[in-house]
């Protein structure tokens, strides 16, 4: 199956993209090289440009080609609210799904003691510096709902206490449209522990 | 080739890493078969029911099949609700998991160590800082003993005399304690470690030094990552 030569290499590199298997990679390669050569050229150029120019926002560390990303540069965004997420993709997800009007801080990972990833590796100094400025009043910890994500949130929560900033964690529980019968036991247990009064 | 079809085996996930787009490779410490490595296929899909269950420090019942080093996870269920480990207790949990990963071979059954691991996690979930320290030392001593390197803590190996609570000792990892006025271990600490009974802060700090040296010898120079991370965390949260 594995073809040699340039075409084979193109297919192999397309294969490393999420959701792309060998068949799809093959179709993509032929599309780009046969029927859509102008588009292929534009894609190659924009990828190179993006790779060269996109770095991390100086403030929130999300991906941007500017010094400050659009969100950090937006004066309408509230300084008092800071949402901590694991990845730049999470910033997009939260932006699209919520009406959050504060700013973000991207961790680029989570605490992972068995991989040797601690606060230093996550660069939490930068977060502490933001907290120390005193502008942030509430920290929303939107790390993943995994053990490591929770550990990360717990630790950052402790930093927040140290800097006298209120911290909250995203609720975890029954998903919308979720019928109890089909929910796993762990999620259901969390939903029970995190139950709320009906207002 | 080791071919297996194991049904509802009690186990804890020690470590997991992502594999391809939707799968995980998990290191599980099972009760009867020791450390096994399992491929959990498709569990990172949005609708997967197993993702929530496949977390460390949760007593699971795992079923798996396969030949060779990597088996396929076929079913997983929760044996009892996850322990709530937070802060220091959680990092200690990672630490004992790393000890298992580093000091036990794959497919080497150790039901006794499994039992200790289970007990130690329960202690971590509900103990004070001092109790946690003691639980870790007991876990380390028992682990070293059960993998065949038990420490001799009973007598001075040079003189053959029992340990004297009033004296100080140095320690040879293979042979045991020997009297040394400048040694870092008090007789009391050795007696306590041997009897696995009462302890106080002094015993704990001496025991920590001893066990760190012992474990470092058996790790043969490999650094414990969880220990480094734990030190960072303690530094950040306690020294304001
Ligand atoms: Zn930004």
Coordinates of C-alpha atoms and ligand atoms in Angstrom, one line a residue:
Chain A
X1 CA 0.0 0.0 0.0
X2 CA 2.7 2.4 1.0
X3 CA 3.8 4.3 -2.2
X4 CA 7.3 5.7 -2.5
X5 CA 8.2 9.1 -3.9
X6 CA 6.8 12.5 -3.3
X7 CA 3.2 11.5 -3.7
X8 CA 3.7 8.8 -1.1
X9 CA 5.2 11.3 1.3
X10 CA 2.3 13.7 0.8
X11 CA -0.1 10.9 1.6
X12 CA 1.9 9.9 4.7
X13 CA 2.0 13.4 6.1
X14 CA -1.8 13.9 5.5
X15 CA -2.3 10.7 7.4
X16 CA -1.0 12.3 10.6
X17 CA -3.9 14.6 10.8
X18 CA -6.8 13.8 13.2
X19 CA -9.7 12.0 11.5
X20 CA -7.6 11.2 8.4
X21 CA -7.0 7.6 7.5
X22 CA -4.9 6.3 4.6
X23 CA -7.9 6.2 2.2
X24 CA -8.9 9.8 3.0
X25 CA -5.3 10.9 2.8
X26 CA -5.0 9.4 -0.7
X27 CA -8.2 11.2 -1.9
X28 CA -6.9 14.5 -0.4
X29 CA -3.5 14.1 -2.1
X30 CA -5.1 13.4 -5.5
X31 CA -7.5 16.3 -5.1
X32 CA -4.8 18.7 -4.3
X33 CA -2.3 17.6 -6.9
X34 CA -4.7 16.9 -9.8
X35 CA -7.8 18.9 -9.8
X36 CA -7.0 21.8 -7.4
X37 CA -3.4 22.8 -7.8
X38 CA -4.0 26.5 -7.2
X39 CA -5.7 25.8 -3.9
X40 CA -2.9 23.4 -3.0
X41 CA -0.3 26.1 -3.6
X42 CA -2.4 28.6 -1.5
X43 CA -2.7 26.0 1.3
X44 CA 1.1 25.3 1.3
X45 CA 1.9 29.0 1.4
X46 CA -0.6 29.8 4.2
X47 CA 0.6 26.9 6.3
X48 CA 4.2 28.1 6.0
X49 CA 3.2 31.6 6.9
X50 CA 1.1 30.4 9.8
X51 CA 3.9 28.3 11.1
X52 CA 6.4 31.1 10.8
X53 CA 4.2 33.8 12.4
X54 CA 1.8 32.2 14.8
X55 CA 3.1 32.1 18.3
X56 CA 1.6 32.5 21.8
X57 CA -0.3 35.6 23.1
X58 CA 2.0 37.3 25.6
X59 CA -0.8 37.5 28.1
X60 CA -3.0 34.4 27.8
X61 CA -0.7 32.2 25.8
X62 CA -3.3 31.1 23.2
X63 CA -2.3 30.9 19.5
X64 CA -2.0 34.2 17.7
X65 CA 0.2 36.1 15.2
X66 CA -0.1 39.3 17.3
X67 CA 1.6 40.1 20.5
X68 CA -1.8 40.1 22.2
X69 CA -4.6 37.9 20.9
X70 CA -8.0 39.4 19.9
X71 CA -9.5 38.6 23.2
X72 CA -6.8 40.1 25.3
X73 CA -6.6 43.2 23.1
X74 CA -10.4 43.7 23.3
X75 CA -11.1 46.5 25.9
X76 CA -14.7 45.3 26.3
X77 CA -13.5 42.1 28.0
X78 CA -13.7 42.1 31.7
X79 CA -10.3 42.0 33.5
X80 CA -11.9 40.7 36.7
X81 CA -12.8 37.3 35.2
X82 CA -10.1 34.8 34.1
X83 CA -10.9 31.4 32.7
X84 CA -8.1 28.8 32.9
X85 CA -8.1 26.2 30.1
X86 CA -5.8 23.4 29.1
X87 CA -5.4 24.2 25.4
X88 CA -6.0 26.9 22.8
X89 CA -8.7 24.7 21.3
X90 CA -10.5 25.0 24.6
X91 CA -10.5 28.8 24.3
X92 CA -12.4 28.4 21.0
X93 CA -14.8 25.8 22.4
X94 CA -15.7 28.0 25.4
X95 CA -15.9 31.1 23.2
X96 CA -18.4 29.4 20.8
X97 CA -20.5 27.7 23.5
X98 CA -20.9 30.4 26.2
X99 CA -21.4 34.0 26.9
X100 CA -18.2 34.3 28.8
X101 CA -17.0 37.9 28.7
X102 CA -13.7 37.7 30.6
X103 CA -10.3 36.6 29.6
X104 CA -8.4 33.3 29.4
X105 CA -5.2 31.7 30.5
X106 CA -4.0 28.7 28.5
X107 CA -2.0 26.1 30.4
X108 CA -0.8 24.0 27.4
X109 CA -1.4 20.8 29.4
X110 CA -2.2 19.7 32.9
X111 CA -0.3 18.6 35.9
X112 CA 1.0 15.1 35.3
X113 CA 3.3 13.9 38.1
X114 CA 4.1 10.6 36.4
X115 CA 5.3 12.4 33.3
X116 CA 7.2 14.9 35.4
X117 CA 4.9 17.7 34.4
X118 CA 4.6 20.0 37.4
X119 CA 3.9 23.7 38.0
X120 CA 7.3 24.7 36.6
X121 CA 6.8 22.8 33.3
X122 CA 3.3 24.4 32.9
X123 CA 4.8 27.8 33.5
X124 CA 2.5 28.7 36.3
X125 CA 4.7 31.6 37.3
X126 CA 3.0 33.5 34.5
X127 CA -0.4 32.8 36.0
X128 CA 0.8 33.8 39.5
X129 CA 2.1 37.1 38.2
X130 CA -1.3 37.8 36.7
X131 CA -3.0 36.9 40.0
X132 CA -0.5 39.0 42.0
X133 CA -1.5 42.1 40.0
X134 CA -4.8 42.1 41.8
X135 CA -7.0 42.8 38.8
X136 CA -8.5 39.3 38.6
X137 CA -11.4 38.8 41.1
X138 CA -12.7 35.4 39.9
X139 CA -10.8 32.5 38.4
X140 CA -12.9 30.0 36.5
X141 CA -11.1 26.6 36.3
X142 CA -12.2 25.0 33.1
X143 CA -9.6 22.2 32.9
X144 CA -10.8 18.8 31.6
X145 CA -12.8 16.6 33.9
X146 CA -10.1 14.0 34.2
X147 CA -8.1 13.1 37.3
X148 CA -5.2 15.2 36.1
X149 CA -7.5 18.1 35.1
X150 CA -9.1 18.0 38.5
X151 CA -5.7 17.9 40.2
X152 CA -4.6 20.9 38.1
X153 CA -7.7 22.8 39.1
X154 CA -7.2 21.9 42.7
X155 CA -3.7 23.2 42.7
X156 CA -4.5 26.4 40.9
X157 CA -7.3 26.8 43.4
X158 CA -4.7 26.8 46.1
X159 CA -2.7 29.5 44.3
X160 CA -5.9 31.5 44.1
X161 CA -6.4 31.3 47.8
X162 CA -2.8 32.4 48.3
X163 CA -3.5 35.5 46.1
X164 CA -7.0 36.0 47.7
X165 CA -8.8 35.4 44.4
X166 CA -12.1 33.6 44.4
X167 CA -11.9 30.4 42.3
X168 CA -14.7 28.2 40.9
X169 CA -14.7 24.9 39.0
X170 CA -16.9 24.0 36.1
X171 CA -19.9 21.8 37.3
X172 CA -19.8 18.2 36.2
X173 CA -23.0 16.1 35.9
X174 CA -25.7 14.9 33.7
X175 CA -25.2 16.0 30.1
X176 CA -28.1 17.8 28.3
X177 CA -30.3 15.3 26.7
X178 CA -28.8 12.6 28.9
X179 CA -31.2 9.9 30.1
X180 CA -30.1 8.6 33.5
X181 CA -30.3 5.0 32.3
X182 CA -27.5 5.6 29.8
X183 CA -25.2 7.6 32.0
X184 CA -22.1 5.9 33.5
X185 CA -21.9 5.5 37.3
X186 CA -19.0 7.9 37.9
X187 CA -20.7 10.8 36.1
X188 CA -24.0 10.1 37.9
X189 CA -22.2 10.0 41.2
X190 CA -20.6 13.4 40.5
X191 CA -24.0 14.7 39.4
X192 CA -25.5 13.6 42.8
X193 CA -22.6 15.2 44.8
X194 CA -22.9 18.4 42.8
X195 CA -26.7 18.7 43.0
X196 CA -28.2 22.2 43.4
X197 CA -31.3 23.6 45.0
X198 CA -34.1 24.5 42.6
X199 CA -34.3 28.3 42.7
Chain B
X1 CA 3.6 -15.5 24.0
X2 CA 1.3 -15.0 26.9
X3 CA -2.3 -15.5 25.8
X4 CA -5.0 -14.4 28.2
X5 CA -8.7 -14.0 28.6
X6 CA -9.3 -12.4 31.9
X7 CA -12.8 -11.7 33.3
X8 CA -13.6 -8.9 35.8
X9 CA -10.2 -8.7 37.4
X10 CA -9.8 -6.1 40.2
X11 CA -7.3 -3.4 39.3
X12 CA -6.2 0.2 39.5
X13 CA -5.0 2.3 36.6
X14 CA -1.4 3.4 37.3
X15 CA -0.8 5.4 34.2
X16 CA -2.5 6.1 30.9
X17 CA -1.4 7.7 27.6
X18 CA -3.3 8.6 24.5
X19 CA -3.1 6.2 21.6
X20 CA -4.1 7.4 18.2
X21 CA -7.1 9.6 18.1
X22 CA -9.7 7.8 20.2
X23 CA -7.9 5.2 22.3
X24 CA -5.8 4.9 25.4
X25 CA -3.0 2.7 26.5
X26 CA -3.4 2.0 30.2
X27 CA -1.1 0.5 32.7
X28 CA -3.2 -1.4 35.2
X29 CA -2.1 -3.0 38.5
X30 CA -4.3 -6.1 38.8
X31 CA -4.9 -8.1 41.9
X32 CA -3.9 -11.5 40.5
X33 CA -1.7 -10.8 37.5
X34 CA 0.4 -7.8 38.5
X35 CA 1.0 -5.0 36.1
X36 CA -0.6 -5.4 32.7
X37 CA -0.7 -3.0 29.7
X38 CA -4.1 -2.7 28.0
X39 CA -5.3 -1.0 24.9
X40 CA -8.6 0.7 25.5
X41 CA -10.1 1.2 22.1
X42 CA -12.3 4.1 21.2
X43 CA -12.8 5.3 24.8
X44 CA -12.0 8.9 24.0
X45 CA -15.0 9.2 21.7
X46 CA -17.6 11.7 22.8
X47 CA -20.2 9.0 23.5
X48 CA -17.9 6.6 25.2
X49 CA -19.2 5.4 28.6
X50 CA -15.8 4.1 29.7
X51 CA -13.9 7.4 29.6
X52 CA -15.3 8.5 33.0
X53 CA -14.4 5.2 34.6
X54 CA -10.9 4.9 33.3
X55 CA -9.2 7.1 35.9
X56 CA -6.4 6.4 38.4
X57 CA -7.2 5.6 42.0
X58 CA -10.6 4.1 41.2
X59 CA -11.0 0.4 42.0
X60 CA -12.1 -1.2 38.7
X61 CA -13.1 -4.6 37.4
X62 CA -11.3 -5.0 34.1
X63 CA -11.8 -7.7 31.5
X64 CA -9.3 -8.2 28.7
X65 CA -8.1 -10.6 26.1
X66 CA -5.0 -10.9 24.0
X67 CA -1.7 -12.4 23.3
X68 CA 1.7 -10.7 23.8
X69 CA 2.5 -7.6 25.7
X70 CA -0.4 -5.5 24.9
X71 CA -3.9 -6.9 25.7
X72 CA -7.2 -5.5 24.6
X73 CA -9.6 -4.1 27.2
X74 CA -13.0 -5.6 26.6
X75 CA -15.0 -4.3 29.5
X76 CA -14.6 -2.1 32.6
X77 CA -16.7 -1.4 35.6
X78 CA -16.3 0.4 38.8
X79 CA -15.9 -1.8 41.9
X80 CA -16.5 0.9 44.4
X81 CA -16.7 4.7 44.2
X82 CA -13.5 6.6 43.5
X83 CA -11.5 7.7 46.5
X84 CA -11.4 11.4 46.9
X85 CA -7.7 12.3 46.9
X86 CA -6.8 16.0 46.8
X87 CA -3.7 18.0 47.2
X88 CA -0.9 16.3 49.0
X89 CA -2.8 12.9 49.2
X90 CA -3.2 12.9 45.5
X91 CA 0.4 13.5 44.7
X92 CA 1.3 10.8 47.2
X93 CA -1.1 8.5 45.3
X94 CA 0.9 9.3 42.1
X95 CA 4.1 8.6 44.0
X96 CA 3.1 5.1 45.1
X97 CA 1.8 4.4 41.6
X98 CA 5.2 5.3 40.2
X99 CA 6.9 3.0 42.7
X100 CA 4.8 0.2 41.4
X101 CA 5.6 1.1 37.8
X102 CA 9.3 1.3 38.5
X103 CA 9.8 -1.6 40.9
X104 CA 7.4 -4.3 39.8
X105 CA 7.9 -6.1 36.5
X106 CA 5.1 -6.6 34.1
X107 CA 3.0 -9.7 34.5
X108 CA 4.7 -10.5 37.8
X109 CA 1.8 -11.3 40.2
X110 CA 1.9 -9.5 43.6
X111 CA -1.6 -9.8 45.3
X112 CA 0.1 -8.8 48.6
X113 CA 1.4 -5.6 47.1
X114 CA -2.0 -5.0 45.5
X115 CA -3.5 -5.2 48.9
X116 CA -1.0 -2.8 50.3
X117 CA -1.6 -0.4 47.5
X118 CA -5.3 -0.5 48.0
X119 CA -5.0 0.1 51.8
X120 CA -2.5 2.9 51.3
X121 CA -4.8 4.7 48.9
X122 CA -7.7 4.4 51.4
X123 CA -5.4 5.8 54.1
X124 CA -4.3 8.7 51.9
X125 CA -8.0 9.6 51.3
X126 CA -8.7 10.1 55.0
X127 CA -5.5 10.9 56.8
X128 CA -3.6 13.8 58.4
X129 CA -0.2 14.9 57.0
X130 CA 1.7 12.8 59.6
X131 CA -0.5 9.7 59.0
X132 CA 0.1 10.1 55.2
X133 CA 3.9 10.2 55.8
X134 CA 3.7 7.0 57.9
X135 CA 1.5 5.3 55.4
X136 CA 4.0 6.0 52.6
X137 CA 6.9 4.6 54.7
X138 CA 5.0 1.5 55.5
X139 CA 4.1 1.0 51.9
X140 CA 7.8 1.5 50.9
X141 CA 9.1 -0.9 53.5
X142 CA 6.5 -3.6 52.6
X143 CA 7.1 -3.1 48.9
X144 CA 10.9 -3.5 49.2
X145 CA 10.3 -6.6 51.3
X146 CA 7.8 -8.2 48.9
X147 CA 10.0 -7.7 45.9
X148 CA 12.7 -9.6 47.7
X149 CA 15.0 -7.0 49.2
X150 CA 13.6 -6.9 52.8
X151 CA 15.6 -4.7 55.1
X152 CA 17.3 -6.1 58.2
X153 CA 16.2 -3.7 61.0
X154 CA 16.5 -5.9 64.0
X155 CA 20.2 -6.0 65.1
X156 CA 23.5 -4.4 64.6
X157 CA 25.1 -6.5 61.8
X158 CA 28.6 -5.8 63.0
X159 CA 28.1 -6.9 66.6
X160 CA 25.0 -9.0 66.3
X161 CA 23.4 -7.1 69.3
X162 CA 19.8 -6.0 69.2
X163 CA 19.1 -2.4 68.4
X164 CA 19.5 -0.1 71.4
X165 CA 17.0 2.7 71.5
X166 CA 19.5 5.1 73.1
X167 CA 22.2 4.7 70.3
X168 CA 22.6 6.1 66.8
X169 CA 23.2 4.0 63.8
X170 CA 24.3 4.2 60.2
X171 CA 22.8 1.8 57.6
X172 CA 24.1 -0.6 55.0
X173 CA 21.3 -1.4 52.6
X174 CA 22.2 -5.0 52.2
X175 CA 23.2 -5.9 55.7
X176 CA 21.4 -3.5 58.0
X177 CA 22.2 -1.0 60.8
X178 CA 25.6 -0.6 62.5
X179 CA 26.4 1.5 65.5
X180 CA 27.8 5.0 64.6
X181 CA 27.6 7.9 67.0
X182 CA 27.2 10.2 64.0
X183 CA 24.7 8.0 62.1
X184 CA 21.5 9.6 61.0
X185 CA 19.2 6.9 62.4
X186 CA 18.3 6.6 66.1
X187 CA 17.7 3.3 67.6
X188 CA 14.1 4.2 68.3
X189 CA 13.4 4.8 64.6
X190 CA 14.9 1.4 63.7
X191 CA 12.8 -0.3 66.4
X192 CA 9.6 1.5 65.2
X193 CA 10.3 0.6 61.6
X194 CA 10.9 -3.0 62.5
X195 CA 7.7 -3.3 64.7
X196 CA 5.8 -1.0 62.3
X197 CA 4.1 0.6 65.3
X198 CA 4.2 3.9 67.0
X199 CA 5.8 6.9 65.4
X200 CA 6.5 10.6 65.9
X201 CA 7.8 13.4 63.8
X202 CA 11.5 12.5 64.5
X203 CA 11.0 8.9 63.5
X204 CA 9.2 10.0 60.4
X205 CA 11.9 12.3 59.2
X206 CA 14.7 9.7 59.9
X207 CA 12.6 7.0 58.2
X208 CA 12.1 9.2 55.2
X209 CA 15.8 9.7 54.8
X210 CA 16.5 5.9 55.1
X211 CA 13.7 4.9 52.7
X212 CA 14.7 7.5 50.2
X213 CA 18.3 6.1 50.1
X214 CA 17.0 2.5 49.9
X215 CA 14.6 3.2 47.1
X216 CA 17.1 5.2 45.2
X217 CA 19.5 2.2 45.2
X218 CA 16.8 -0.1 43.8
X219 CA 15.8 2.5 41.2
X220 CA 19.4 2.3 39.9
X221 CA 19.6 6.0 39.1
X222 CA 16.2 6.5 37.5
X223 CA 14.7 9.7 39.0
X224 CA 11.1 9.5 40.4
X225 CA 9.2 12.1 38.4
X226 CA 6.3 12.3 40.8
X227 CA 8.8 13.1 43.6
X228 CA 10.2 16.1 41.6
X229 CA 6.7 17.4 40.9
X230 CA 5.6 16.9 44.5
X231 CA 8.6 19.0 45.6
X232 CA 7.7 21.8 43.2
X233 CA 4.1 21.8 44.5
X234 CA 5.0 21.8 48.1
X235 CA 7.4 24.7 47.5
X236 CA 4.7 26.8 45.7
X237 CA 1.8 26.2 48.0
X238 CA 3.5 26.3 51.4
X239 CA 6.1 29.0 51.1
X240 CA 4.0 32.1 50.5
Ligands
LIG1 ZN1 -4.5 36.5 24.8

